[in-house]
mmCIF file of C-alpha atoms and ligand atoms in Angstrom:
data_model
loop_
_atom_site.group_PDB
_atom_site.id
_atom_site.type_symbol
_atom_site.label_atom_id
_atom_site.label_comp_id
_atom_site.label_asym_id
_atom_site.label_seq_id
_atom_site.Cartn_x
_atom_site.Cartn_y
_atom_site.Cartn_z
ATOM 1 C CA UNK A 380 123.211 85.315 114.091
ATOM 2 C CA UNK A 381 121.583 88.275 112.440
ATOM 3 C CA UNK A 382 122.358 91.756 113.665
ATOM 4 C CA UNK A 383 119.233 93.898 113.459
ATOM 5 C CA UNK A 384 119.885 97.636 113.339
ATOM 6 C CA UNK A 385 116.947 99.977 113.795
ATOM 7 C CA UNK A 386 117.888 102.870 111.509
ATOM 8 C CA UNK A 387 116.940 106.415 112.511
ATOM 9 C CA UNK A 388 117.940 109.803 111.130
ATOM 10 C CA UNK A 389 120.474 109.998 113.937
ATOM 11 C CA UNK A 390 122.338 106.720 113.355
ATOM 12 C CA UNK A 391 121.796 106.457 109.598
ATOM 13 C CA UNK A 392 125.323 107.305 108.468
ATOM 14 C CA UNK A 393 126.956 104.963 110.942
ATOM 15 C CA UNK A 394 124.461 102.146 110.188
ATOM 16 C CA UNK A 395 125.117 102.433 106.473
ATOM 17 C CA UNK A 396 128.881 102.299 106.994
ATOM 18 C CA UNK A 397 128.558 99.153 109.106
ATOM 19 C CA UNK A 398 126.255 97.526 106.573
ATOM 20 C CA UNK A 399 128.646 98.404 103.763
ATOM 21 C CA UNK A 400 131.449 96.636 105.646
ATOM 22 C CA UNK A 401 129.323 93.490 105.759
ATOM 23 C CA UNK A 402 128.626 93.734 102.013
ATOM 24 C CA UNK A 403 132.275 94.421 101.156
ATOM 25 C CA UNK A 404 133.412 91.427 103.175
ATOM 26 C CA UNK A 405 131.055 89.115 101.257
ATOM 27 C CA UNK A 406 128.090 89.056 103.659
ATOM 28 C CA UNK A 407 124.333 89.516 103.241
ATOM 29 C CA UNK A 408 122.389 92.606 104.322
ATOM 30 C CA UNK A 409 118.627 93.105 104.109
ATOM 31 C CA UNK A 410 117.937 96.788 103.443
ATOM 32 C CA UNK A 411 114.973 99.040 102.669
ATOM 33 C CA UNK A 412 114.298 100.449 99.212
ATOM 34 C CA UNK A 413 111.399 102.661 98.138
ATOM 35 C CA UNK A 414 109.647 99.624 96.622
ATOM 36 C CA UNK A 415 110.169 96.727 99.045
ATOM 37 C CA UNK A 416 113.052 95.416 101.189
ATOM 38 C CA UNK A 417 115.964 93.877 99.311
ATOM 39 C CA UNK A 418 118.387 91.105 100.285
ATOM 40 C CA UNK A 419 121.767 92.355 99.152
ATOM 41 C CA UNK A 420 125.242 91.050 98.409
ATOM 42 C CA UNK A 421 128.131 92.590 96.494
ATOM 43 C CA UNK A 422 127.085 92.289 92.835
ATOM 44 C CA UNK A 423 130.669 91.675 91.736
ATOM 45 C CA UNK A 424 131.348 88.887 94.253
ATOM 46 C CA UNK A 425 130.084 85.571 92.885
ATOM 47 C CA UNK A 426 130.507 83.717 96.166
ATOM 48 C CA UNK A 427 128.574 86.347 98.116
ATOM 49 C CA UNK A 428 125.795 86.308 95.514
ATOM 50 C CA UNK A 429 125.467 82.545 95.807
ATOM 51 C CA UNK A 430 124.522 82.995 99.478
ATOM 52 C CA UNK A 431 121.441 84.992 98.431
ATOM 53 C CA UNK A 432 119.933 81.989 96.671
ATOM 54 C CA UNK A 433 120.472 79.821 99.738
ATOM 55 C CA UNK A 434 119.071 82.387 102.213
ATOM 56 C CA UNK A 435 115.888 82.859 100.173
ATOM 57 C CA UNK A 436 115.475 79.329 98.888
ATOM 58 C CA UNK A 437 115.461 80.927 95.452
ATOM 59 C CA UNK A 438 115.756 78.828 92.273
ATOM 60 C CA UNK A 439 119.192 79.315 90.674
ATOM 61 C CA UNK A 440 117.678 80.137 87.291
ATOM 62 C CA UNK A 441 115.938 83.303 88.507
ATOM 63 C CA UNK A 442 118.277 86.283 87.898
ATOM 64 C CA UNK A 443 118.834 89.197 90.301
ATOM 65 C CA UNK A 444 118.659 92.974 89.921
ATOM 66 C CA UNK A 445 121.929 94.920 90.238
ATOM 67 C CA UNK A 446 121.346 98.097 92.267
ATOM 68 C CA UNK A 447 123.554 101.077 91.441
ATOM 69 C CA UNK A 448 124.027 104.607 92.790
ATOM 70 C CA UNK A 449 125.446 106.156 89.626
ATOM 71 C CA UNK A 450 123.670 106.783 86.329
ATOM 72 C CA UNK A 451 126.814 105.822 84.464
ATOM 73 C CA UNK A 452 126.400 102.066 84.044
ATOM 74 C CA UNK A 453 128.930 101.595 81.213
ATOM 75 C CA UNK A 454 130.976 99.118 83.257
ATOM 76 C CA UNK A 455 128.071 96.687 83.669
ATOM 77 C CA UNK A 456 126.540 96.648 80.186
ATOM 78 C CA UNK A 457 127.680 96.189 76.578
ATOM 79 C CA UNK A 458 125.946 99.360 75.479
ATOM 80 C CA UNK A 459 123.416 101.883 76.711
ATOM 81 C CA UNK A 460 120.793 102.266 73.968
ATOM 82 C CA UNK A 461 119.121 105.665 73.345
ATOM 83 C CA UNK A 462 115.871 104.490 74.948
ATOM 84 C CA UNK A 463 117.726 103.501 78.090
ATOM 85 C CA UNK A 464 119.419 106.910 78.267
ATOM 86 C CA UNK A 465 116.050 108.643 78.059
ATOM 87 C CA UNK A 466 114.444 106.454 80.708
ATOM 88 C CA UNK A 467 117.411 106.752 83.059
ATOM 89 C CA UNK A 468 117.295 110.540 82.759
ATOM 90 C CA UNK A 469 113.583 110.560 83.506
ATOM 91 C CA UNK A 470 113.049 107.834 86.127
ATOM 92 C CA UNK A 471 116.319 107.210 88.002
ATOM 93 C CA UNK A 472 116.639 107.116 90.907
ATOM 94 C CA UNK A 473 113.308 105.339 91.180
ATOM 95 C CA UNK A 474 111.339 102.118 90.750
ATOM 96 C CA UNK A 475 112.263 101.301 87.141
ATOM 97 C CA UNK A 476 114.574 98.358 86.361
ATOM 98 C CA UNK A 477 116.142 98.117 82.900
ATOM 99 C CA UNK A 478 117.328 94.861 81.357
ATOM 100 C CA UNK A 479 120.328 95.391 79.039
ATOM 101 C CA UNK A 480 123.076 93.295 77.461
ATOM 102 C CA UNK A 481 125.581 92.542 80.192
ATOM 103 C CA UNK A 482 129.330 93.099 80.285
ATOM 104 C CA UNK A 483 131.714 90.368 81.434
ATOM 105 C CA UNK A 484 132.278 92.025 84.820
ATOM 106 C CA UNK A 485 128.887 90.743 86.084
ATOM 107 C CA UNK A 486 129.204 87.250 87.612
ATOM 108 C CA UNK A 487 127.200 84.455 86.009
ATOM 109 C CA UNK A 488 125.019 83.705 89.002
ATOM 110 C CA UNK A 489 123.731 87.302 89.159
ATOM 111 C CA UNK A 490 122.081 86.871 85.761
ATOM 112 C CA UNK A 491 121.438 83.122 86.075
ATOM 113 C CA UNK A 492 123.604 82.575 83.020
ATOM 114 C CA UNK A 493 121.671 85.007 80.783
ATOM 115 C CA UNK A 494 123.632 87.468 78.665
ATOM 116 C CA UNK A 495 121.468 90.329 79.917
ATOM 117 C CA UNK A 496 121.493 92.087 83.279
ATOM 118 C CA UNK A 497 118.736 93.917 85.178
ATOM 119 C CA UNK A 498 119.814 97.257 86.688
ATOM 120 C CA UNK A 499 118.099 99.855 88.804
ATOM 121 C CA UNK A 500 118.958 102.889 90.933
ATOM 122 C CA UNK A 501 116.855 103.040 94.097
ATOM 123 C CA UNK A 502 115.471 106.298 95.445
ATOM 124 C CA UNK A 503 115.427 105.303 99.119
ATOM 125 C CA UNK A 504 118.127 107.249 100.986
ATOM 126 C CA UNK A 505 119.421 104.296 102.999
ATOM 127 C CA UNK A 506 119.645 102.065 99.915
ATOM 128 C CA UNK A 507 121.304 104.784 97.885
ATOM 129 C CA UNK A 508 123.880 105.575 100.582
ATOM 130 C CA UNK A 509 124.625 101.880 101.122
ATOM 131 C CA UNK A 510 125.327 101.304 97.418
ATOM 132 C CA UNK A 511 127.478 104.453 97.229
ATOM 133 C CA UNK A 512 129.542 103.119 100.113
ATOM 134 C CA UNK A 513 129.666 99.408 99.189
ATOM 135 C CA UNK A 514 129.536 99.425 95.373
ATOM 136 C CA UNK A 515 126.852 97.768 93.214
ATOM 137 C CA UNK A 516 124.549 95.418 95.143
ATOM 138 C CA UNK A 517 122.707 92.416 93.709
ATOM 139 C CA UNK A 518 119.398 92.055 95.525
ATOM 140 C CA UNK A 519 116.136 90.195 95.169
ATOM 141 C CA UNK A 520 113.228 90.862 97.512
ATOM 142 C CA UNK A 521 114.068 90.038 101.148
ATOM 143 C CA UNK A 522 111.373 87.383 101.562
ATOM 144 C CA UNK A 523 111.508 83.621 101.511
ATOM 145 C CA UNK A 524 110.881 82.432 97.972
ATOM 146 C CA UNK A 525 107.117 82.120 97.416
ATOM 147 C CA UNK A 526 106.123 84.466 100.273
ATOM 148 C CA UNK A 527 104.606 87.922 99.735
ATOM 149 C CA UNK A 528 107.216 90.646 99.162
ATOM 150 C CA UNK A 529 108.382 92.337 102.373
ATOM 151 C CA UNK A 530 107.154 95.927 102.682
ATOM 152 C CA UNK A 531 107.986 96.483 106.350
ATOM 153 C CA UNK A 532 110.772 95.553 108.746
ATOM 154 C CA UNK A 533 108.560 93.016 110.546
ATOM 155 C CA UNK A 534 108.202 90.979 107.347
ATOM 156 C CA UNK A 535 111.952 90.960 106.789
ATOM 157 C CA UNK A 536 112.630 89.867 110.344
ATOM 158 C CA UNK A 537 109.910 87.197 110.069
ATOM 159 C CA UNK A 538 111.472 85.706 106.925
ATOM 160 C CA UNK A 539 115.186 86.489 107.179
ATOM 161 C CA UNK A 540 116.193 86.447 110.846
ATOM 162 C CA UNK A 541 119.149 84.062 111.248
ATOM 163 C CA UNK A 542 119.490 83.710 107.474
ATOM 164 C CA UNK A 543 121.431 86.926 106.813
ATOM 165 C CA UNK A 544 124.251 88.810 108.549
ATOM 166 C CA UNK A 545 122.444 92.105 109.053
ATOM 167 C CA UNK A 546 118.993 93.659 108.719
ATOM 168 C CA UNK A 547 118.609 97.423 108.370
ATOM 169 C CA UNK A 548 115.154 97.991 109.843
ATOM 170 C CA UNK A 549 113.614 101.254 108.687
ATOM 171 C CA UNK A 550 109.851 100.959 108.891
ATOM 172 C CA UNK A 551 107.516 100.827 105.939
ATOM 173 C CA UNK A 552 108.422 101.058 102.227
ATOM 174 C CA UNK A 553 106.819 103.899 100.261
ATOM 175 C CA UNK A 554 105.677 102.147 97.092
ATOM 176 C CA UNK A 555 104.929 98.672 98.422
ATOM 177 C CA UNK A 556 105.272 96.930 95.040
ATOM 178 C CA UNK A 557 108.434 95.709 93.309
ATOM 179 C CA UNK A 558 109.953 97.881 90.591
ATOM 180 C CA UNK A 559 108.761 97.937 87.008
ATOM 181 C CA UNK A 560 111.016 95.699 84.856
ATOM 182 C CA UNK A 561 111.525 96.718 81.220
ATOM 183 C CA UNK A 562 113.773 94.841 78.809
ATOM 184 C CA UNK A 563 115.627 96.900 76.202
ATOM 185 C CA UNK A 564 117.750 94.010 74.962
ATOM 186 C CA UNK A 565 115.667 93.913 71.818
ATOM 187 C CA UNK A 566 112.450 95.824 71.157
ATOM 188 C CA UNK A 567 111.185 97.305 74.464
ATOM 189 C CA UNK A 568 109.103 94.785 76.371
ATOM 190 C CA UNK A 569 107.533 95.164 79.789
ATOM 191 C CA UNK A 570 108.386 92.126 81.926
ATOM 192 C CA UNK A 571 106.871 93.297 85.213
ATOM 193 C CA UNK A 572 104.519 96.256 85.766
ATOM 194 C CA UNK A 573 105.136 98.545 88.749
ATOM 195 C CA UNK A 574 104.852 102.080 90.095
ATOM 196 C CA UNK A 575 106.439 103.495 86.935
ATOM 197 C CA UNK A 576 103.548 102.667 84.625
ATOM 198 C CA UNK A 577 103.437 101.491 81.001
ATOM 199 C CA UNK A 578 101.767 104.794 80.115
ATOM 200 C CA UNK A 579 104.589 106.806 81.736
ATOM 201 C CA UNK A 580 107.250 104.789 79.888
ATOM 202 C CA UNK A 581 105.454 105.167 76.561
ATOM 203 C CA UNK A 582 105.413 108.946 76.982
ATOM 204 C CA UNK A 583 109.219 108.828 76.926
ATOM 205 C CA UNK A 584 110.070 106.107 74.351
ATOM 206 C CA UNK A 585 106.837 105.430 72.451
ATOM 207 C CA UNK A 586 104.798 102.201 72.305
ATOM 208 C CA UNK A 587 106.132 99.160 74.175
ATOM 209 C CA UNK A 588 104.888 95.591 74.188
ATOM 210 C CA UNK A 589 103.861 93.615 77.239
ATOM 211 C CA UNK A 590 105.062 90.130 78.137
ATOM 212 C CA UNK A 591 102.171 87.660 78.065
ATOM 213 C CA UNK A 592 102.952 86.412 81.588
ATOM 214 C CA UNK A 593 101.826 89.774 83.000
ATOM 215 C CA UNK A 594 98.234 88.946 82.185
ATOM 216 C CA UNK A 595 98.606 85.440 83.518
ATOM 217 C CA UNK A 596 99.442 83.976 80.106
ATOM 218 C CA UNK A 597 101.542 80.932 79.621
ATOM 219 C CA UNK A 598 105.220 81.405 80.344
ATOM 220 C CA UNK A 599 107.654 79.565 78.193
ATOM 221 C CA UNK A 600 109.934 82.406 77.285
ATOM 222 C CA UNK A 601 113.472 82.712 78.543
ATOM 223 C CA UNK A 602 112.943 86.504 78.353
ATOM 224 C CA UNK A 603 111.309 86.593 81.747
ATOM 225 C CA UNK A 604 112.653 83.838 83.949
ATOM 226 C CA UNK A 605 111.113 85.178 87.173
ATOM 227 C CA UNK A 606 107.612 84.967 85.806
ATOM 228 C CA UNK A 607 107.262 81.232 85.727
ATOM 229 C CA UNK A 608 107.259 80.865 89.494
ATOM 230 C CA UNK A 609 104.094 81.201 91.507
ATOM 231 C CA UNK A 610 104.722 84.186 93.743
ATOM 232 C CA UNK A 611 103.308 85.786 96.836
ATOM 233 C CA UNK A 612 101.292 82.739 97.738
ATOM 234 C CA UNK A 613 99.458 83.097 101.050
ATOM 235 C CA UNK A 614 98.836 79.940 103.106
ATOM 236 C CA UNK A 615 95.099 80.192 102.557
ATOM 237 C CA UNK A 616 93.161 80.521 99.305
ATOM 238 C CA UNK A 617 93.109 84.002 97.806
ATOM 239 C CA UNK A 618 90.232 84.729 95.445
ATOM 240 C CA UNK A 619 90.236 87.698 93.100
ATOM 241 C CA UNK A 620 86.698 88.923 92.447
ATOM 242 C CA UNK A 621 84.972 91.387 90.139
ATOM 243 C CA UNK A 622 83.709 94.232 92.427
ATOM 244 C CA UNK A 623 80.102 93.621 91.376
ATOM 245 C CA UNK A 624 80.208 90.053 92.654
ATOM 246 C CA UNK A 625 82.221 90.706 95.796
ATOM 247 C CA UNK A 626 79.399 90.777 98.360
ATOM 248 C CA UNK A 627 77.758 87.694 96.872
ATOM 249 C CA UNK A 628 80.995 85.690 96.937
ATOM 250 C CA UNK A 629 81.815 86.729 100.504
ATOM 251 C CA UNK A 630 78.259 85.806 101.557
ATOM 252 C CA UNK A 631 78.546 82.340 100.037
ATOM 253 C CA UNK A 632 81.775 81.503 101.840
ATOM 254 C CA UNK A 633 80.409 82.811 105.130
ATOM 255 C CA UNK A 634 77.363 80.594 104.702
ATOM 256 C CA UNK A 635 79.765 77.646 104.457
ATOM 257 C CA UNK A 636 81.045 78.694 107.893
ATOM 258 C CA UNK A 637 84.337 80.073 106.617
ATOM 259 C CA UNK A 638 86.112 83.042 108.132
ATOM 260 C CA UNK A 639 86.540 85.438 105.187
ATOM 261 C CA UNK A 640 89.102 88.272 105.038
ATOM 262 C CA UNK A 641 88.043 90.972 102.583
ATOM 263 C CA UNK A 642 90.384 93.411 100.858
ATOM 264 C CA UNK A 643 88.959 96.368 98.929
ATOM 265 C CA UNK A 644 90.969 98.745 96.779
ATOM 266 C CA UNK A 645 89.868 102.342 97.611
ATOM 267 C CA UNK A 646 92.781 104.716 96.916
ATOM 268 C CA UNK A 647 94.993 102.818 94.535
ATOM 269 C CA UNK A 648 98.360 104.324 95.558
ATOM 270 C CA UNK A 649 97.625 103.591 99.191
ATOM 271 C CA UNK A 650 96.381 100.121 98.293
ATOM 272 C CA UNK A 651 99.653 99.318 96.502
ATOM 273 C CA UNK A 652 101.546 100.347 99.604
ATOM 274 C CA UNK A 653 99.629 98.125 102.006
ATOM 275 C CA UNK A 654 98.597 95.241 99.736
ATOM 276 C CA UNK A 655 101.287 92.686 100.608
ATOM 277 C CA UNK A 656 101.094 93.528 104.296
ATOM 278 C CA UNK A 657 97.307 93.167 104.338
ATOM 279 C CA UNK A 658 97.540 89.805 102.608
ATOM 280 C CA UNK A 659 100.076 88.599 105.194
ATOM 281 C CA UNK A 660 97.856 89.804 108.048
ATOM 282 C CA UNK A 661 94.556 88.506 106.655
ATOM 283 C CA UNK A 662 96.201 85.173 105.969
ATOM 284 C CA UNK A 663 96.992 84.755 109.677
ATOM 285 C CA UNK A 664 93.392 85.010 110.915
ATOM 286 C CA UNK A 665 91.119 83.830 108.089
ATOM 287 C CA UNK A 666 90.222 80.670 106.191
ATOM 288 C CA UNK A 667 89.974 82.497 102.912
ATOM 289 C CA UNK A 668 90.922 85.910 101.469
ATOM 290 C CA UNK A 669 88.678 87.667 98.962
ATOM 291 C CA UNK A 670 90.181 90.623 97.078
ATOM 292 C CA UNK A 671 88.414 93.163 94.907
ATOM 293 C CA UNK A 672 89.706 93.355 91.317
ATOM 294 C CA UNK A 673 90.558 96.673 89.645
ATOM 295 C CA UNK A 674 91.150 98.094 86.133
ATOM 296 C CA UNK A 675 94.307 97.090 84.281
ATOM 297 C CA UNK A 676 95.462 100.647 83.573
ATOM 298 C CA UNK A 677 98.152 102.737 85.288
ATOM 299 C CA UNK A 678 99.109 101.321 88.660
ATOM 300 C CA UNK A 679 96.132 98.940 88.369
ATOM 301 C CA UNK A 680 98.184 96.862 85.936
ATOM 302 C CA UNK A 681 100.829 96.143 88.582
ATOM 303 C CA UNK A 682 98.271 95.484 91.302
ATOM 304 C CA UNK A 683 96.278 93.046 89.164
ATOM 305 C CA UNK A 684 99.472 91.297 88.059
ATOM 306 C CA UNK A 685 100.509 90.642 91.679
ATOM 307 C CA UNK A 686 97.002 89.660 92.765
ATOM 308 C CA UNK A 687 96.624 87.208 89.903
ATOM 309 C CA UNK A 688 99.876 85.553 90.938
ATOM 310 C CA UNK A 689 98.767 85.324 94.546
ATOM 311 C CA UNK A 690 95.329 84.016 93.705
ATOM 312 C CA UNK A 691 94.174 80.446 93.365
ATOM 313 C CA UNK A 692 90.896 81.461 91.701
ATOM 314 C CA UNK A 693 89.562 84.435 89.725
ATOM 315 C CA UNK A 694 85.853 85.264 89.544
ATOM 316 C CA UNK A 695 85.158 87.725 86.716
HETATM 317 O O1 TXA B 1668 111.750 96.683 93.542
HETATM 318 C C1 TXA B 1668 112.492 95.755 93.238
HETATM 319 O O2 TXA B 1668 112.812 95.481 92.071
HETATM 320 C C2 TXA B 1668 113.039 94.904 94.397
HETATM 321 C C3 TXA B 1668 113.983 95.779 95.221
HETATM 322 C C4 TXA B 1668 114.729 95.007 96.264
HETATM 323 O O3 TXA B 1668 114.872 96.459 94.367
HETATM 324 N N1 TXA B 1668 113.701 93.733 93.903
HETATM 325 C C5 TXA B 1668 113.035 92.681 93.365
HETATM 326 O O4 TXA B 1668 113.843 91.637 92.977
HETATM 327 O O5 TXA B 1668 111.840 92.671 93.221
HETATM 328 P P1 TXA B 1668 113.300 90.210 92.550
HETATM 329 O O6 TXA B 1668 114.512 89.372 92.431
HETATM 330 O O7 TXA B 1668 112.246 89.769 93.487
HETATM 331 O O8 TXA B 1668 112.718 90.440 91.112
HETATM 332 C C6 TXA B 1668 113.575 90.619 89.993
HETATM 333 C C7 TXA B 1668 112.829 90.377 88.723
HETATM 334 C C8 TXA B 1668 112.543 88.885 88.542
HETATM 335 O O9 TXA B 1668 111.253 88.734 87.985
HETATM 336 C C9 TXA B 1668 113.631 88.463 87.553
HETATM 337 O O10 TXA B 1668 113.265 87.356 86.783
HETATM 338 C C10 TXA B 1668 113.758 89.712 86.702
HETATM 339 O O11 TXA B 1668 113.631 90.783 87.612
HETATM 340 N N2 TXA B 1668 115.085 89.772 86.059
HETATM 341 C C11 TXA B 1668 116.277 89.948 86.635
HETATM 342 N N3 TXA B 1668 117.277 89.892 85.724
HETATM 343 C C12 TXA B 1668 116.694 89.676 84.536
HETATM 344 C C13 TXA B 1668 117.183 89.498 83.211
HETATM 345 N N4 TXA B 1668 118.480 89.544 82.929
HETATM 346 N N5 TXA B 1668 116.277 89.284 82.215
HETATM 347 C C14 TXA B 1668 114.950 89.229 82.507
HETATM 348 N N6 TXA B 1668 114.431 89.382 83.737
HETATM 349 C C15 TXA B 1668 115.288 89.595 84.744
HETATM 350 MG MG1 MG B 1669 110.688 88.733 94.512
#
């Protein structure tokens, strides 16, 4: 049985305390962050962490992010390089995850056996308070593996009801896309683009490189284990189309008698926020989803990265 708590300003403190008790006793709690909902267990409890993989149907070789509520992360990593210090000062709390060499305190299954660990400090008040109360929390996105990331409580309930001990339901997430993931194990390399953009990071630490998987390149590197899985796959075909060809492509499918759901970008920050939700909704009532492509700069890089992964075809 899953206990679903609707969190309001009034019951927030009490809800967080109850959720922290679940975490501390080795249970699973789905909770909101500013990016998407997370599925959390105590990051220092190997047995609790193993339940995450079962609840999500997540492959064991895909490592988790450790969520903290303190900028001092000395206990979890071998060292904090200068670049990490600068980025932490600038972007934490917020949607930037840093991959660093791990200390021995982090259980093996959190990092899927890698000697690095991904760490971030969420900005969302409920997430932050929960971590403060319960200690560091290992959490992937609170969706079933392969489904679009959950940006509202309905998605979490749809995917996780009866798979976790508690769901903290708190409406819609602000950002709507998973955090930016940057590895500082070696030379800085962007593993996943997000709301904190490549350009913003480069302003703080200078030029960084980009993992080839971000542009849909072949993935054979152990540097980015999460990238080899097809993500966010809707049930129906999703086609990513150059804006100039959008009307033509939609017209062709309609001529074939198909029900076509169309998603256009408009305001990019708003689009990021609603993208996963729109895909879930369009998928329920259409035969095919056609999405307008955008530029690969700023937030566009993260949006295109997610859309490419969700798509079965790209028309340029
Ligand atoms: O916004 C977010 O990051 C959300 C919320 C809940 O915080 N979490 C999230 O987790 O998106 P997940 O598990 O869906 O994505 C974590 C990504 C995966 O691509 C994983 O491969 C990568 O981070 N990752 C984790 N640890 C890593 C490591 N040691 N080295 C390289 N990549 C790592
Ligand atoms: Mg995920």
